[in-house]
Short mmCIF file of C-alpha atoms in Angstrom, two decimals:
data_model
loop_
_atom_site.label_atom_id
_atom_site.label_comp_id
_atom_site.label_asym_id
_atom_site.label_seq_id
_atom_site.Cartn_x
_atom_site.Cartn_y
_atom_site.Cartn_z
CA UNK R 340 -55.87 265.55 -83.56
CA UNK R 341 -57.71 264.85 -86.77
CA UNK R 342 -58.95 261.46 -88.02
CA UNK R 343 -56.09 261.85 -90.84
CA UNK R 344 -53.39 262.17 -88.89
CA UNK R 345 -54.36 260.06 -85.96
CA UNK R 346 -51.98 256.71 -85.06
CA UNK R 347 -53.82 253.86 -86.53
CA UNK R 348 -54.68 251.43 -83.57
CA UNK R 349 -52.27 248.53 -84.15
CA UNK R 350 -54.89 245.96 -83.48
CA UNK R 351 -56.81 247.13 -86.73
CA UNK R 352 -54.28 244.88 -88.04
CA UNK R 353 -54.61 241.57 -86.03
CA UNK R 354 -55.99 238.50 -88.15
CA UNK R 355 -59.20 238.64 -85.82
CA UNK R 356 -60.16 242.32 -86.14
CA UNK R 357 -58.98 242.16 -90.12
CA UNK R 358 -61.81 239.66 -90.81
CA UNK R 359 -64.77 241.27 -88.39
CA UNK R 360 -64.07 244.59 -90.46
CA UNK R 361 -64.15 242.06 -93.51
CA UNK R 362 -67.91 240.72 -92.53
CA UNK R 363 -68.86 244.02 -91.41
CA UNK R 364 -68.52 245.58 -95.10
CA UNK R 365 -69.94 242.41 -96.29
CA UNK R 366 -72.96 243.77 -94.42
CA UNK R 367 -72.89 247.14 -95.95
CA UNK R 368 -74.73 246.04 -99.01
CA UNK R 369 -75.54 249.90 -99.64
CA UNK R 370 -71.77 250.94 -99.08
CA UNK R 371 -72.98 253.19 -96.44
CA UNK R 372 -69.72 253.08 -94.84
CA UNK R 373 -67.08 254.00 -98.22
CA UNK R 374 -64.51 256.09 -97.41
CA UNK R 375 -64.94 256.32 -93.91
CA UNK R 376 -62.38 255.14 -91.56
CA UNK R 377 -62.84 251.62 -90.41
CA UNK R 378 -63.66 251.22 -87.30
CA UNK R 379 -66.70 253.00 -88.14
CA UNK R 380 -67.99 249.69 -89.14
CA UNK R 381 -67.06 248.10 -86.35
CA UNK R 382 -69.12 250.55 -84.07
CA UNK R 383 -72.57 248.68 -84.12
CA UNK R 384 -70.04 246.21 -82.11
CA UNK R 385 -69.27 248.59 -79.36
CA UNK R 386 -71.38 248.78 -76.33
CA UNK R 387 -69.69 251.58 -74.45
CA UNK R 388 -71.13 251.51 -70.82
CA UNK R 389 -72.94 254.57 -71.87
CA UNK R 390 -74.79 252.74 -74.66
CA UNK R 391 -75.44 249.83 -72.89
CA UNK R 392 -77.03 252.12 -69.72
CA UNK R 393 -79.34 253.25 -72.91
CA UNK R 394 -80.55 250.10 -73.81
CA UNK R 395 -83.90 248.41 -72.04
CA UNK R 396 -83.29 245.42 -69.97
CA UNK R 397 -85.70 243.71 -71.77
CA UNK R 398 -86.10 243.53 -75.67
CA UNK R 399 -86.17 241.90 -78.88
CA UNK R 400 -82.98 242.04 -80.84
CA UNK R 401 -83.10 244.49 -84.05
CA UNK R 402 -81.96 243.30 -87.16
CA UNK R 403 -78.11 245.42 -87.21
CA UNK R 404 -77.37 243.61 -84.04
CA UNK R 405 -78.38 240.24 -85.19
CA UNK R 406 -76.12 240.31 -87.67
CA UNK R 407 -73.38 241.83 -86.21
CA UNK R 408 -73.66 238.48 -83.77
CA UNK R 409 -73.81 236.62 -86.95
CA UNK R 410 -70.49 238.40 -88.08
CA UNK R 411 -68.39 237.89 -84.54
CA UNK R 412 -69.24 234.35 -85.17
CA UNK R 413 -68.69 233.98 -88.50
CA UNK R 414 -65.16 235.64 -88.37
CA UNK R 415 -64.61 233.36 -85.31
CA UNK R 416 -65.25 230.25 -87.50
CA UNK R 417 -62.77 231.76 -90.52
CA UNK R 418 -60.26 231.99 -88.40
CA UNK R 419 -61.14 228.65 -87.06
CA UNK R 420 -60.85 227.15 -90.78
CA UNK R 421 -57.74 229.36 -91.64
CA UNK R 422 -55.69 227.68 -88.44
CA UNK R 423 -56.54 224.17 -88.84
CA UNK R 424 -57.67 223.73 -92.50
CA UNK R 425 -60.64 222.36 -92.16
CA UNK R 426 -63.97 223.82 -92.90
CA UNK R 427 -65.72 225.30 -89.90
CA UNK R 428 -69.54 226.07 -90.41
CA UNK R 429 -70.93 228.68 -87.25
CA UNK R 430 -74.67 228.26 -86.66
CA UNK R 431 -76.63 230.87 -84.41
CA UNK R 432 -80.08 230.06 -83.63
CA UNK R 433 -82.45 232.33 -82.20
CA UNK R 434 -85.68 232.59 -80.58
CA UNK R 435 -87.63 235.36 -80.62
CA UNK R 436 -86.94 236.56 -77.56
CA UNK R 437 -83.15 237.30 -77.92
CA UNK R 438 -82.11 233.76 -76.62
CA UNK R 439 -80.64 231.15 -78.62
CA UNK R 440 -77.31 228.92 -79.47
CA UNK R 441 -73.93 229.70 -81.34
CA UNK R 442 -72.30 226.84 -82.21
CA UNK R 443 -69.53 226.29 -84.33
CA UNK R 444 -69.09 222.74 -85.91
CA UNK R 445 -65.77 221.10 -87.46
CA UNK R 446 -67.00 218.08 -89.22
CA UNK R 447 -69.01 215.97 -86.80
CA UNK R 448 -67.24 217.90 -83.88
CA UNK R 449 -69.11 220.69 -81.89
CA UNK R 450 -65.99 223.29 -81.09
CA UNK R 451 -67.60 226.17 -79.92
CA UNK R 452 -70.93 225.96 -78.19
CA UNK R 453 -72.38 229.18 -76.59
CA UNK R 454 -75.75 230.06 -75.18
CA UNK R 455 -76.58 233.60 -75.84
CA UNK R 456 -78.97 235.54 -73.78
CA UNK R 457 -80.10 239.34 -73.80
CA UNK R 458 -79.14 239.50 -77.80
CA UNK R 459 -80.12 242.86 -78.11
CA UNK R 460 -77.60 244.08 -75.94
CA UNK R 461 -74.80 242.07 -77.86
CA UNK R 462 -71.81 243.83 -78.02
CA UNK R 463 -68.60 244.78 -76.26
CA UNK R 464 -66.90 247.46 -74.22
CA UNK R 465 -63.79 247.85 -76.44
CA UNK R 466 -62.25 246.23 -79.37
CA UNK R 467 -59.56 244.91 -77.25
CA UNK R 468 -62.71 243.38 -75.21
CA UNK R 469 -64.00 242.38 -78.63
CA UNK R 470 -61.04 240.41 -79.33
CA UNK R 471 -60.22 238.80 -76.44
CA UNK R 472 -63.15 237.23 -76.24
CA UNK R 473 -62.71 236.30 -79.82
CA UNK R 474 -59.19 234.32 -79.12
CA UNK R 475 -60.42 232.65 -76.10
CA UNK R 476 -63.51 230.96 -78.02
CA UNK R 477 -60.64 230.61 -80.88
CA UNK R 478 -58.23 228.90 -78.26
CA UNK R 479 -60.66 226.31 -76.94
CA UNK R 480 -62.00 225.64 -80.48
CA UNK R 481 -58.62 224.42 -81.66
CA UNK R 482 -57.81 222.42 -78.79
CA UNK R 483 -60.98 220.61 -79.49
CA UNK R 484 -60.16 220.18 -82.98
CA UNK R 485 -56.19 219.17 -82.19
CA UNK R 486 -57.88 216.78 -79.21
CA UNK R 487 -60.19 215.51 -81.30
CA UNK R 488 -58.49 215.49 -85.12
CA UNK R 489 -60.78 212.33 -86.40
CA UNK R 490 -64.21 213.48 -85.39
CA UNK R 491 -63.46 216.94 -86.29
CA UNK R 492 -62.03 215.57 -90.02
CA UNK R 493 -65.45 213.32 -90.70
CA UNK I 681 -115.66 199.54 -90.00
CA UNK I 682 -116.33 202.10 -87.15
CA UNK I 683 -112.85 203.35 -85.60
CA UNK I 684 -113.72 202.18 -82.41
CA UNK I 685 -113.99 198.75 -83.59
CA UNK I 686 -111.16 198.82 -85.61
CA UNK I 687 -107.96 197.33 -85.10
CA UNK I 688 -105.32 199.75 -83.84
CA UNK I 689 -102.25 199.86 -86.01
CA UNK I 690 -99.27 197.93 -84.09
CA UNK I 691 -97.11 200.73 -85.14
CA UNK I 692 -98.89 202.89 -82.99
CA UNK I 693 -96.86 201.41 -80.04
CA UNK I 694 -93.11 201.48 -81.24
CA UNK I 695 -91.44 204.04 -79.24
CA UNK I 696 -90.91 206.28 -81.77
CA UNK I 697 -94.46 206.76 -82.67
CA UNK I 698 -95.35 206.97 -79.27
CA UNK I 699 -92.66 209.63 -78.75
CA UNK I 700 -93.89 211.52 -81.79
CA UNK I 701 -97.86 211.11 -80.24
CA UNK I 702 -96.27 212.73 -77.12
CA UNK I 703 -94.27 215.64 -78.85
CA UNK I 704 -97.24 216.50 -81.15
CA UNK I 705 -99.56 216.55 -77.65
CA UNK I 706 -97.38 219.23 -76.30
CA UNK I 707 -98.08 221.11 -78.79
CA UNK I 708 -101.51 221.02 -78.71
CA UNK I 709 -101.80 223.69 -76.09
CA UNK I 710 -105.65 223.99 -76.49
CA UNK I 711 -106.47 220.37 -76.53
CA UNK I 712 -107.97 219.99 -79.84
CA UNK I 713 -107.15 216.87 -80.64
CA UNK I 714 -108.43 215.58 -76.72
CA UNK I 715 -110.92 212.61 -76.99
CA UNK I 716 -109.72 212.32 -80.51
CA UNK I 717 -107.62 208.91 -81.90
CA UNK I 718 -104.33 209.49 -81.82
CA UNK I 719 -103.66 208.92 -85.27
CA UNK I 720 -105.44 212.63 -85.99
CA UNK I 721 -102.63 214.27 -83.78
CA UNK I 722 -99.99 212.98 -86.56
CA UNK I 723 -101.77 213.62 -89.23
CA UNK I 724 -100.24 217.08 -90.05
CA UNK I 725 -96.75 215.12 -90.67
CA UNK I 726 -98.94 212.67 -93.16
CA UNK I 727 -98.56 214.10 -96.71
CA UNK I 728 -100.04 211.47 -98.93
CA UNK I 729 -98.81 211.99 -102.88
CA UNK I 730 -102.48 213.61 -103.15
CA UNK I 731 -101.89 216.20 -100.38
CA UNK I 732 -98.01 216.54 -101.61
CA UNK I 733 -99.42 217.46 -105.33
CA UNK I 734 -101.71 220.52 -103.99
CA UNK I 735 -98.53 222.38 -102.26
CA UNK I 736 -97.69 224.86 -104.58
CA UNK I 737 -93.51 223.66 -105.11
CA UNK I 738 -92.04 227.27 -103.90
CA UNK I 739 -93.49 228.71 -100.55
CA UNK I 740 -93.20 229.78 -97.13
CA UNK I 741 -93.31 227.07 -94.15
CA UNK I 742 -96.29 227.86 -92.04
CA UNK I 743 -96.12 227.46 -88.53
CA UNK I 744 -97.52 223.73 -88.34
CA UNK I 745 -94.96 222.23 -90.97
CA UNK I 746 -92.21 223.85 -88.62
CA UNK I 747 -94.06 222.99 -85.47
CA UNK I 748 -94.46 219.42 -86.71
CA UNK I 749 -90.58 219.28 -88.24
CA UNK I 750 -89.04 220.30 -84.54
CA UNK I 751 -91.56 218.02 -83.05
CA UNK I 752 -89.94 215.38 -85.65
CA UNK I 753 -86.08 215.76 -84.35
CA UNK I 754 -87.18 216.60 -81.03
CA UNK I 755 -88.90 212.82 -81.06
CA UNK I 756 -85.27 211.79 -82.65
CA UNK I 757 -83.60 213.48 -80.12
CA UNK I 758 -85.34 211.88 -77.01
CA UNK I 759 -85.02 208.37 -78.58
CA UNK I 760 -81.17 208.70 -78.58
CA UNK I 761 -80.72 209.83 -75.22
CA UNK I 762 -83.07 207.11 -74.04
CA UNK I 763 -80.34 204.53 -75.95
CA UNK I 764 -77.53 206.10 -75.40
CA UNK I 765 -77.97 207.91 -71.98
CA UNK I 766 -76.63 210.86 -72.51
CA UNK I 767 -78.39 214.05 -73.39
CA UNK I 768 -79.19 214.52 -77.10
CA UNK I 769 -80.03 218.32 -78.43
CA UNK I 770 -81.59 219.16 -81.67
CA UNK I 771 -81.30 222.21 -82.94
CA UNK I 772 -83.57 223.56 -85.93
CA UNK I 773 -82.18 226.10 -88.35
CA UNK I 774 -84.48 227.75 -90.96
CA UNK I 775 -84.11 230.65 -93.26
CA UNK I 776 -87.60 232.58 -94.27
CA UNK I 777 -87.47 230.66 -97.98
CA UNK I 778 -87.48 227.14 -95.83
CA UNK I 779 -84.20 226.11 -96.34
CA UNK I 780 -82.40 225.17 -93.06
CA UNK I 781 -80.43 222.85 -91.22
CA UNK I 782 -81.48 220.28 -88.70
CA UNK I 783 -78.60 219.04 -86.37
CA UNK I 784 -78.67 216.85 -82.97
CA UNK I 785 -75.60 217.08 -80.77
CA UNK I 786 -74.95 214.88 -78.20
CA UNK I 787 -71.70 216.62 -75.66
CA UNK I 788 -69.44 217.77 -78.41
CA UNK I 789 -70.49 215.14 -80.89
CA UNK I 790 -72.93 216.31 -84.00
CA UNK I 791 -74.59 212.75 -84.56
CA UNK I 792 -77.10 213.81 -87.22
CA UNK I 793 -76.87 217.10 -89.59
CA UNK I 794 -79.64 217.27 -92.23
CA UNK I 795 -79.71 220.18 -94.78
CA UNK I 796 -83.07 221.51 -94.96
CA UNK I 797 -85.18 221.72 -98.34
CA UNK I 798 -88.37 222.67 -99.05
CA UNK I 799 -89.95 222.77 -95.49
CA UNK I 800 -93.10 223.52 -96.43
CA UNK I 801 -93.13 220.53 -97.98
CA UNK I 802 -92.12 218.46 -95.14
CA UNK I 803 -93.71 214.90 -94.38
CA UNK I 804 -93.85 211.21 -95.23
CA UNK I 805 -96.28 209.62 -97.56
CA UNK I 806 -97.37 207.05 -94.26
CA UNK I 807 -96.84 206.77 -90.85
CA UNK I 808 -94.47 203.61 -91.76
CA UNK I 809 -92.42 205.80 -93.92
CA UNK I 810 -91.80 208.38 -91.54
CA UNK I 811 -90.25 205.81 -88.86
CA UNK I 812 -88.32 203.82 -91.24
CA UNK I 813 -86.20 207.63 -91.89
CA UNK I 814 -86.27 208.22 -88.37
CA UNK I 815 -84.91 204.90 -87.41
CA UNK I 816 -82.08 205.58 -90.05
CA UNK I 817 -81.21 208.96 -88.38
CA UNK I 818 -81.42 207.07 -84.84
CA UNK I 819 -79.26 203.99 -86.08
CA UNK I 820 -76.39 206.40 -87.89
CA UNK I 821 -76.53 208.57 -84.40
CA UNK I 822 -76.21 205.94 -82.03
CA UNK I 823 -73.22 204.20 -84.20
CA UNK I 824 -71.09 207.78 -84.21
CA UNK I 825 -72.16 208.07 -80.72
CA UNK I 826 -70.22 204.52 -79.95
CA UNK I 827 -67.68 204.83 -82.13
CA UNK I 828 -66.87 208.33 -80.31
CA UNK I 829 -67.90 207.81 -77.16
CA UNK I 830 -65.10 209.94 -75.59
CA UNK I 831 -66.68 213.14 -77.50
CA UNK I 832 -70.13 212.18 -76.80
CA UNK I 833 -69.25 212.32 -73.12
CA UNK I 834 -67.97 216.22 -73.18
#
């Protein structure tokens, strides 16, 4: 079956994978990605066991997969904004050695609040994998906003 | 007036100071400043309107000014978990042009976020300066921290 006439995975069009496609061509500053099908940007995202088996235990994150954290997280805090109408501002700090913090702040209230470790290995098996993991960060961030509406409006 | 003879400066012993004399020991990892009075080991945070006027007003942070700035929220940091009890995390943001953004959490409460300018600039025309603005972060911290107690606590 070719690209052309292949069924267009239905989750291309959820709010979550809409806006990661939506950073990812914010990325492409050289448009290296026009006029090919989507989820060609998403790739970089996609750790197939395969890819991951390729990939040293041990190593400093490169600069594609950096951002590509940068843009799970920053969709993340979009979506964040776009349910509860506030502004949501996502912070990843590194260290040089692929460890660091994601957090995601609402006002004076810390919603999301992740360690990250192995960096350079960031990435997921699927985009359904991509995604879930995207709504459950999503889930608990807006029950800390809905908990906590006057710290997170401040 | 030899130095031994003089009279040490009482602010030498408020615990701020004394928690800024300890960060910027740790981070003298070769002991150059051993056997010397304390007031050398601040010195790199001491940028007198002379000093100030010889940094060119666009540049790159070197490694001290950052060293130093982390060392300054980390000191900030340790202060308001000693009043408050509960553990206080800075977290130091900076871009390669030395903008940034300096934030201490405390559970799921931000109780201080700073935007960042001009790091390589960074430092306070006297020692007095420096812990009148770092009582004013402590004193704004510790007030959202018991106004929101419950979040603090997460």
């Amino acid at each position: 079956m070719s690209t052309l006439t292949r069924e267009r995975d239905p989750i291309l069009d959820t709010d979550f994978i809409k806006e990661m496609i939506r950073q990812m061509r914010a990325l492409d500053s050289y448009g290296t990605y026009d006029g090919q099908p989507v989820e060609k940007l998403l790739e970089p995202l996609i750790l197939t066991r395969e890819r991951k088996a390729q990939i040293p235990l041990i190593g400093d994150p490169d600069e594609q997969t950096v951002a590509s954290l940068k843009a799970f997280y920053n969709a993340i805090a979009t979506l964040i904004e776009k349910e509860c109408g506030l502004m949501a501002v996502p912070l990843v700090h590194l260290s040089h050695e692929g460890f660091g913090r994601a957090l995601i702040t609402v006002g004076k209230l810390v919603v999301s609040d992740r360690t990250l470790r192995d960096v350079h290995r960031f990435g997921f098996e699927s985009l359904s994998k991509m995604k879930t993991e995207a709504d459950k960060i999503l889930a608990v961030a807006l029950s800390v906003v809905s908990e906590h509406a006057d710290v997170a409006g401040m």
